[in-house]
């Protein structure tokens, strides 16, 4: 069925609360008929296409403190208003978690990166979204506020299906918390897109912690290769607790292809995307390992 494109969304009420509590009160009052507006880079196109038609928009951009980005002990805390561009530009992120710099740099285009937020990407849960995929490799935790109080949830539990999360109507994401891996460690996120600024045809994130020559821990996440991001745990098992030999990487790449659950669409067939999953895994694994060994490597043109 053709979707009718109109320039303007349907009418809605607009609120710009100054505190999280005010935002939650509005969400409680309007229930399913309210939507949070963060960067607006997914919500506004959907409203113009009339795929979304909220009666009330709760614009959280004026809430103080939601733009924090800081290290707290062994965790990196990211407020709900941190934009993709903040991640691109942050020396802290680049130093501690280069996999996130990779993901940020490859998300959309420069205009979108200056408005869109990390938290909005998680809440939107687009199967081809870059943040859900990259942060799945880091075991990120989502910080949630509701009228009944605050709670946290691992990202792998938070996203339940394509465009679907465990967030209740009267809750909002207030931040994302990520454990900082002890060094020597390195991560990389590699994305294949049909043209610059596009969503992924497929993407793979790899995070490696080293102990001597061995990979003490390895996390592998797949993006745009199923309805939700996927952790390729069988592949992780093959390269964990061992020196990363060519044989092991071959076997892990095979298991990555098996873990992928792609669907055919205008970006490619199931076979093509499965093949890509293996190729991108190899590239991401090699870049993550190089970084864990202290080498500077680029992933964008890998
Ligand atoms: C041209 C274009 C290209 C793009 N390319 C890519 C790409 O390559 N990769 C990619 O990953 N994304 C891409 N995007 C999407 C973009 O990254 C969005 O910024 C992101 O998906 C959503 O973040 P946002 O802050 O804009 O959220 P919004 O659009 O404001 O909101 C999206 C959804 O999340 C909800 N939401 C937002 N914040 C919260 C919160 N704090 N708590 C609870 N719910 C919340 C909203 O209610 C809404 O349902 C693209 C977008 C455009 C327009």
mmCIF file of N, CA, C and O in Angstrom, residues 205-260:
data_model
loop_
_atom_site.group_PDB
_atom_site.id
_atom_site.type_symbol
_atom_site.label_atom_id
_atom_site.label_comp_id
_atom_site.label_asym_id
_atom_site.label_seq_id
_atom_site.Cartn_x
_atom_site.Cartn_y
_atom_site.Cartn_z
ATOM 1 N N UNK A 205 29.390 -5.087 15.413
ATOM 2 C CA UNK A 205 30.230 -4.494 16.458
ATOM 3 C C UNK A 205 30.993 -5.594 17.176
ATOM 4 O O UNK A 205 30.436 -6.666 17.424
ATOM 5 N N UNK A 206 32.267 -5.324 17.463
ATOM 6 C CA UNK A 206 33.069 -6.301 18.215
ATOM 7 C C UNK A 206 33.805 -5.562 19.336
ATOM 8 O O UNK A 206 34.394 -4.499 19.107
ATOM 9 N N UNK A 207 33.749 -6.094 20.532
ATOM 10 C CA UNK A 207 34.496 -5.558 21.673
ATOM 11 C C UNK A 207 35.344 -6.681 22.245
ATOM 12 O O UNK A 207 34.826 -7.760 22.551
ATOM 13 N N UNK A 208 36.657 -6.423 22.361
ATOM 14 C CA UNK A 208 37.596 -7.455 22.830
ATOM 15 C C UNK A 208 38.364 -6.946 24.049
ATOM 16 O O UNK A 208 38.871 -5.827 24.037
ATOM 17 N N UNK A 209 38.453 -7.768 25.085
ATOM 18 C CA UNK A 209 39.375 -7.497 26.204
ATOM 19 C C UNK A 209 40.490 -8.523 26.124
ATOM 20 O O UNK A 209 40.209 -9.728 26.026
ATOM 21 N N UNK A 210 41.721 -8.060 26.184
ATOM 22 C CA UNK A 210 42.868 -8.970 26.061
ATOM 23 C C UNK A 210 43.493 -9.281 27.417
ATOM 24 O O UNK A 210 43.423 -8.471 28.346
ATOM 25 N N UNK A 211 44.104 -10.448 27.482
ATOM 26 C CA UNK A 211 44.957 -10.799 28.627
ATOM 27 C C UNK A 211 46.156 -11.505 28.014
ATOM 28 O O UNK A 211 46.030 -12.657 27.579
ATOM 29 N N UNK A 212 47.239 -10.780 27.901
ATOM 30 C CA UNK A 212 48.373 -11.330 27.151
ATOM 31 C C UNK A 212 47.955 -11.502 25.702
ATOM 32 O O UNK A 212 47.403 -10.592 25.088
ATOM 33 N N UNK A 213 48.168 -12.716 25.165
ATOM 34 C CA UNK A 213 47.797 -12.992 23.770
ATOM 35 C C UNK A 213 46.349 -13.424 23.630
ATOM 36 O O UNK A 213 45.821 -13.527 22.527
ATOM 37 N N UNK A 214 45.740 -13.739 24.778
ATOM 38 C CA UNK A 214 44.389 -14.323 24.730
ATOM 39 C C UNK A 214 43.313 -13.256 24.729
ATOM 40 O O UNK A 214 43.459 -12.204 25.339
ATOM 41 N N UNK A 215 42.176 -13.588 24.096
ATOM 42 C CA UNK A 215 40.996 -12.727 24.204
ATOM 43 C C UNK A 215 40.277 -13.155 25.486
ATOM 44 O O UNK A 215 39.665 -14.217 25.530
ATOM 45 N N UNK A 216 40.390 -12.327 26.547
ATOM 46 C CA UNK A 216 39.736 -12.695 27.819
ATOM 47 C C UNK A 216 38.222 -12.659 27.652
ATOM 48 O O UNK A 216 37.498 -13.518 28.128
ATOM 49 N N UNK A 217 37.733 -11.634 26.952
ATOM 50 C CA UNK A 217 36.289 -11.620 26.645
ATOM 51 C C UNK A 217 36.084 -11.004 25.269
ATOM 52 O O UNK A 217 36.857 -10.144 24.826
ATOM 53 N N UNK A 218 35.052 -11.491 24.588
ATOM 54 C CA UNK A 218 34.719 -10.981 23.251
ATOM 55 C C UNK A 218 33.204 -10.844 23.165
ATOM 56 O O UNK A 218 32.470 -11.754 23.554
ATOM 57 N N UNK A 219 32.745 -9.697 22.684
ATOM 58 C CA UNK A 219 31.312 -9.514 22.431
ATOM 59 C C UNK A 219 31.128 -9.186 20.955
ATOM 60 O O UNK A 219 31.882 -8.389 20.388
ATOM 61 N N UNK A 220 30.148 -9.833 20.338
ATOM 62 C CA UNK A 220 29.880 -9.612 18.909
ATOM 63 C C UNK A 220 28.398 -9.275 18.745
ATOM 64 O O UNK A 220 27.537 -10.072 19.153
ATOM 65 N N UNK A 221 28.104 -8.118 18.181
ATOM 66 C CA UNK A 221 26.695 -7.748 17.972
ATOM 67 C C UNK A 221 26.434 -7.486 16.495
ATOM 68 O O UNK A 221 27.304 -6.994 15.772
ATOM 69 N N UNK A 222 25.232 -7.833 16.070
ATOM 70 C CA UNK A 222 24.865 -7.695 14.661
ATOM 71 C C UNK A 222 23.714 -6.702 14.533
ATOM 72 O O UNK A 222 22.735 -6.773 15.283
ATOM 73 N N UNK A 223 23.813 -5.800 13.561
ATOM 74 C CA UNK A 223 22.753 -4.821 13.321
ATOM 75 C C UNK A 223 22.171 -4.987 11.935
ATOM 76 O O UNK A 223 22.866 -5.414 11.005
ATOM 77 N N UNK A 224 20.888 -4.682 11.782
ATOM 78 C CA UNK A 224 20.166 -4.800 10.510
ATOM 79 C C UNK A 224 20.159 -6.241 10.000
ATOM 80 O O UNK A 224 19.986 -6.491 8.812
ATOM 81 N N UNK A 225 20.364 -7.165 10.899
ATOM 82 C CA UNK A 225 20.417 -8.580 10.511
ATOM 83 C C UNK A 225 19.356 -9.382 11.248
ATOM 84 O O UNK A 225 19.496 -10.584 11.477
ATOM 85 N N UNK A 226 18.292 -8.713 11.640
ATOM 86 C CA UNK A 226 17.181 -9.342 12.342
ATOM 87 C C UNK A 226 16.264 -8.246 12.861
ATOM 88 O O UNK A 226 16.591 -7.061 12.732
ATOM 89 N N UNK A 227 15.156 -8.604 13.473
ATOM 90 C CA UNK A 227 14.227 -7.577 13.968
ATOM 91 C C UNK A 227 14.804 -6.747 15.113
ATOM 92 O O UNK A 227 14.408 -5.608 15.322
ATOM 93 N N UNK A 228 15.739 -7.338 15.869
ATOM 94 C CA UNK A 228 16.429 -6.608 16.942
ATOM 95 C C UNK A 228 17.926 -6.839 16.743
ATOM 96 O O UNK A 228 18.309 -7.756 16.020
ATOM 97 N N UNK A 229 18.766 -6.056 17.424
ATOM 98 C CA UNK A 229 20.196 -6.395 17.371
ATOM 99 C C UNK A 229 20.405 -7.784 17.980
ATOM 100 O O UNK A 229 19.670 -8.180 18.888
ATOM 101 N N UNK A 230 21.408 -8.475 17.464
ATOM 102 C CA UNK A 230 21.631 -9.872 17.884
ATOM 103 C C UNK A 230 23.029 -9.991 18.477
ATOM 104 O O UNK A 230 23.989 -9.465 17.903
ATOM 105 N N UNK A 231 23.161 -10.672 19.609
ATOM 106 C CA UNK A 231 24.492 -11.038 20.101
ATOM 107 C C UNK A 231 24.828 -12.415 19.534
ATOM 108 O O UNK A 231 24.073 -13.372 19.734
ATOM 109 N N UNK A 232 25.948 -12.510 18.820
ATOM 110 C CA UNK A 232 26.351 -13.790 18.213
ATOM 111 C C UNK A 232 27.163 -14.571 19.244
ATOM 112 O O UNK A 232 28.394 -14.650 19.170
ATOM 113 N N UNK A 233 26.475 -15.167 20.223
ATOM 114 C CA UNK A 233 27.163 -15.738 21.386
ATOM 115 C C UNK A 233 27.982 -16.979 21.038
ATOM 116 O O UNK A 233 29.042 -17.204 21.618
ATOM 117 N N UNK A 234 27.501 -17.781 20.094
ATOM 118 C CA UNK A 234 28.279 -18.981 19.719
ATOM 119 C C UNK A 234 29.603 -18.556 19.083
ATOM 120 O O UNK A 234 30.654 -19.171 19.334
ATOM 121 N N UNK A 235 29.577 -17.498 18.299
ATOM 122 C CA UNK A 235 30.818 -16.988 17.689
ATOM 123 C C UNK A 235 31.744 -16.450 18.774
ATOM 124 O O UNK A 235 32.969 -16.670 18.738
ATOM 125 N N UNK A 236 31.176 -15.766 19.760
ATOM 126 C CA UNK A 236 31.992 -15.235 20.866
ATOM 127 C C UNK A 236 32.725 -16.374 21.577
ATOM 128 O O UNK A 236 33.908 -16.262 21.904
ATOM 129 N N UNK A 237 32.008 -17.490 21.792
ATOM 130 C CA UNK A 237 32.607 -18.625 22.518
ATOM 131 C C UNK A 237 33.848 -19.158 21.811
ATOM 132 O O UNK A 237 34.791 -19.605 22.458
ATOM 133 N N UNK A 238 33.830 -19.128 20.474
ATOM 134 C CA UNK A 238 34.945 -19.698 19.713
ATOM 135 C C UNK A 238 36.221 -18.868 19.867
ATOM 136 O O UNK A 238 37.327 -19.401 19.877
ATOM 137 N N UNK A 239 36.067 -17.560 20.001
ATOM 138 C CA UNK A 239 37.276 -16.721 20.068
ATOM 139 C C UNK A 239 37.620 -16.280 21.497
ATOM 140 O O UNK A 239 38.671 -15.680 21.713
ATOM 141 N N UNK A 240 36.751 -16.619 22.454
ATOM 142 C CA UNK A 240 37.032 -16.247 23.848
ATOM 143 C C UNK A 240 38.018 -17.227 24.482
ATOM 144 O O UNK A 240 38.057 -18.395 24.112
ATOM 145 N N UNK A 241 38.793 -16.716 25.412
ATOM 146 C CA UNK A 241 39.736 -17.545 26.185
ATOM 147 C C UNK A 241 40.750 -18.255 25.288
ATOM 148 O O UNK A 241 41.151 -19.374 25.576
ATOM 149 N N UNK A 242 41.106 -17.619 24.183
ATOM 150 C CA UNK A 242 42.071 -18.245 23.280
ATOM 151 C C UNK A 242 42.819 -17.156 22.528
ATOM 152 O O UNK A 242 42.363 -16.009 22.453
ATOM 153 N N UNK A 243 43.977 -17.546 21.975
ATOM 154 C CA UNK A 243 44.674 -16.617 21.099
ATOM 155 C C UNK A 243 43.912 -16.596 19.771
ATOM 156 O O UNK A 243 43.452 -17.640 19.301
ATOM 157 N N UNK A 244 43.735 -15.435 19.174
ATOM 158 C CA UNK A 244 42.885 -15.331 17.988
ATOM 159 C C UNK A 244 43.568 -15.846 16.712
ATOM 160 O O UNK A 244 44.154 -15.079 15.973
ATOM 161 N N UNK A 245 43.472 -17.134 16.459
ATOM 162 C CA UNK A 245 44.089 -17.723 15.261
ATOM 163 C C UNK A 245 43.161 -17.556 14.065
ATOM 164 O O UNK A 245 41.949 -17.316 14.219
ATOM 165 N N UNK A 246 43.732 -17.743 12.864
ATOM 166 C CA UNK A 246 42.937 -17.629 11.629
ATOM 167 C C UNK A 246 41.807 -18.657 11.619
ATOM 168 O O UNK A 246 40.680 -18.363 11.194
ATOM 169 N N UNK A 247 42.088 -19.864 12.110
ATOM 170 C CA UNK A 247 41.063 -20.922 12.134
ATOM 171 C C UNK A 247 39.879 -20.522 13.001
ATOM 172 O O UNK A 247 38.722 -20.739 12.649
ATOM 173 N N UNK A 248 40.202 -19.977 14.165
ATOM 174 C CA UNK A 248 39.124 -19.585 15.079
ATOM 175 C C UNK A 248 38.287 -18.456 14.476
ATOM 176 O O UNK A 248 37.062 -18.425 14.605
ATOM 177 N N UNK A 249 38.959 -17.505 13.841
ATOM 178 C CA UNK A 249 38.216 -16.388 13.240
ATOM 179 C C UNK A 249 37.333 -16.902 12.098
ATOM 180 O O UNK A 249 36.173 -16.485 11.946
ATOM 181 N N UNK A 250 37.844 -17.860 11.319
ATOM 182 C CA UNK A 250 37.030 -18.464 10.240
ATOM 183 C C UNK A 250 35.774 -19.106 10.815
ATOM 184 O O UNK A 250 34.670 -18.919 10.311
ATOM 185 N N UNK A 251 35.975 -19.878 11.876
ATOM 186 C CA UNK A 251 34.841 -20.595 12.496
ATOM 187 C C UNK A 251 33.837 -19.587 13.091
ATOM 188 O O UNK A 251 32.629 -19.746 12.950
ATOM 189 N N UNK A 252 34.392 -18.538 13.725
ATOM 190 C CA UNK A 252 33.510 -17.525 14.319
ATOM 191 C C UNK A 252 32.705 -16.817 13.218
ATOM 192 O O UNK A 252 31.506 -16.560 13.384
ATOM 193 N N UNK A 253 33.346 -16.536 12.088
ATOM 194 C CA UNK A 253 32.643 -15.851 10.984
ATOM 195 C C UNK A 253 31.491 -16.729 10.481
ATOM 196 O O UNK A 253 30.404 -16.232 10.147
ATOM 197 N N UNK A 254 31.741 -18.037 10.436
ATOM 198 C CA UNK A 254 30.680 -18.972 10.020
ATOM 199 C C UNK A 254 29.500 -18.903 11.001
ATOM 200 O O UNK A 254 28.339 -18.875 10.603
ATOM 201 N N UNK A 255 29.835 -18.848 12.293
ATOM 202 C CA UNK A 255 28.776 -18.801 13.319
ATOM 203 C C UNK A 255 28.042 -17.460 13.315
ATOM 204 O O UNK A 255 26.860 -17.396 13.653
ATOM 205 N N UNK A 256 28.747 -16.411 12.932
ATOM 206 C CA UNK A 256 28.090 -15.103 12.799
ATOM 207 C C UNK A 256 27.052 -15.179 11.671
ATOM 208 O O UNK A 256 25.910 -14.720 11.819
ATOM 209 N N UNK A 257 27.441 -15.779 10.560
ATOM 210 C CA UNK A 257 26.492 -15.913 9.429
ATOM 211 C C UNK A 257 25.267 -16.708 9.871
ATOM 212 O O UNK A 257 24.139 -16.404 9.503
ATOM 213 N N UNK A 258 25.507 -17.757 10.674
ATOM 214 C CA UNK A 258 24.374 -18.575 11.160
ATOM 215 C C UNK A 258 23.487 -17.809 12.134
ATOM 216 O O UNK A 258 22.278 -18.000 12.182
ATOM 217 N N UNK A 259 24.114 -16.940 12.932
ATOM 218 C CA UNK A 259 23.333 -16.184 13.932
ATOM 219 C C UNK A 259 22.450 -15.125 13.283
ATOM 220 O O UNK A 259 21.416 -14.738 13.830
ATOM 221 N N UNK A 260 22.860 -14.629 12.122
ATOM 222 C CA UNK A 260 22.098 -13.564 11.458
ATOM 223 C C UNK A 260 20.720 -14.078 11.052
ATOM 224 O O UNK A 260 20.570 -15.224 10.635
#
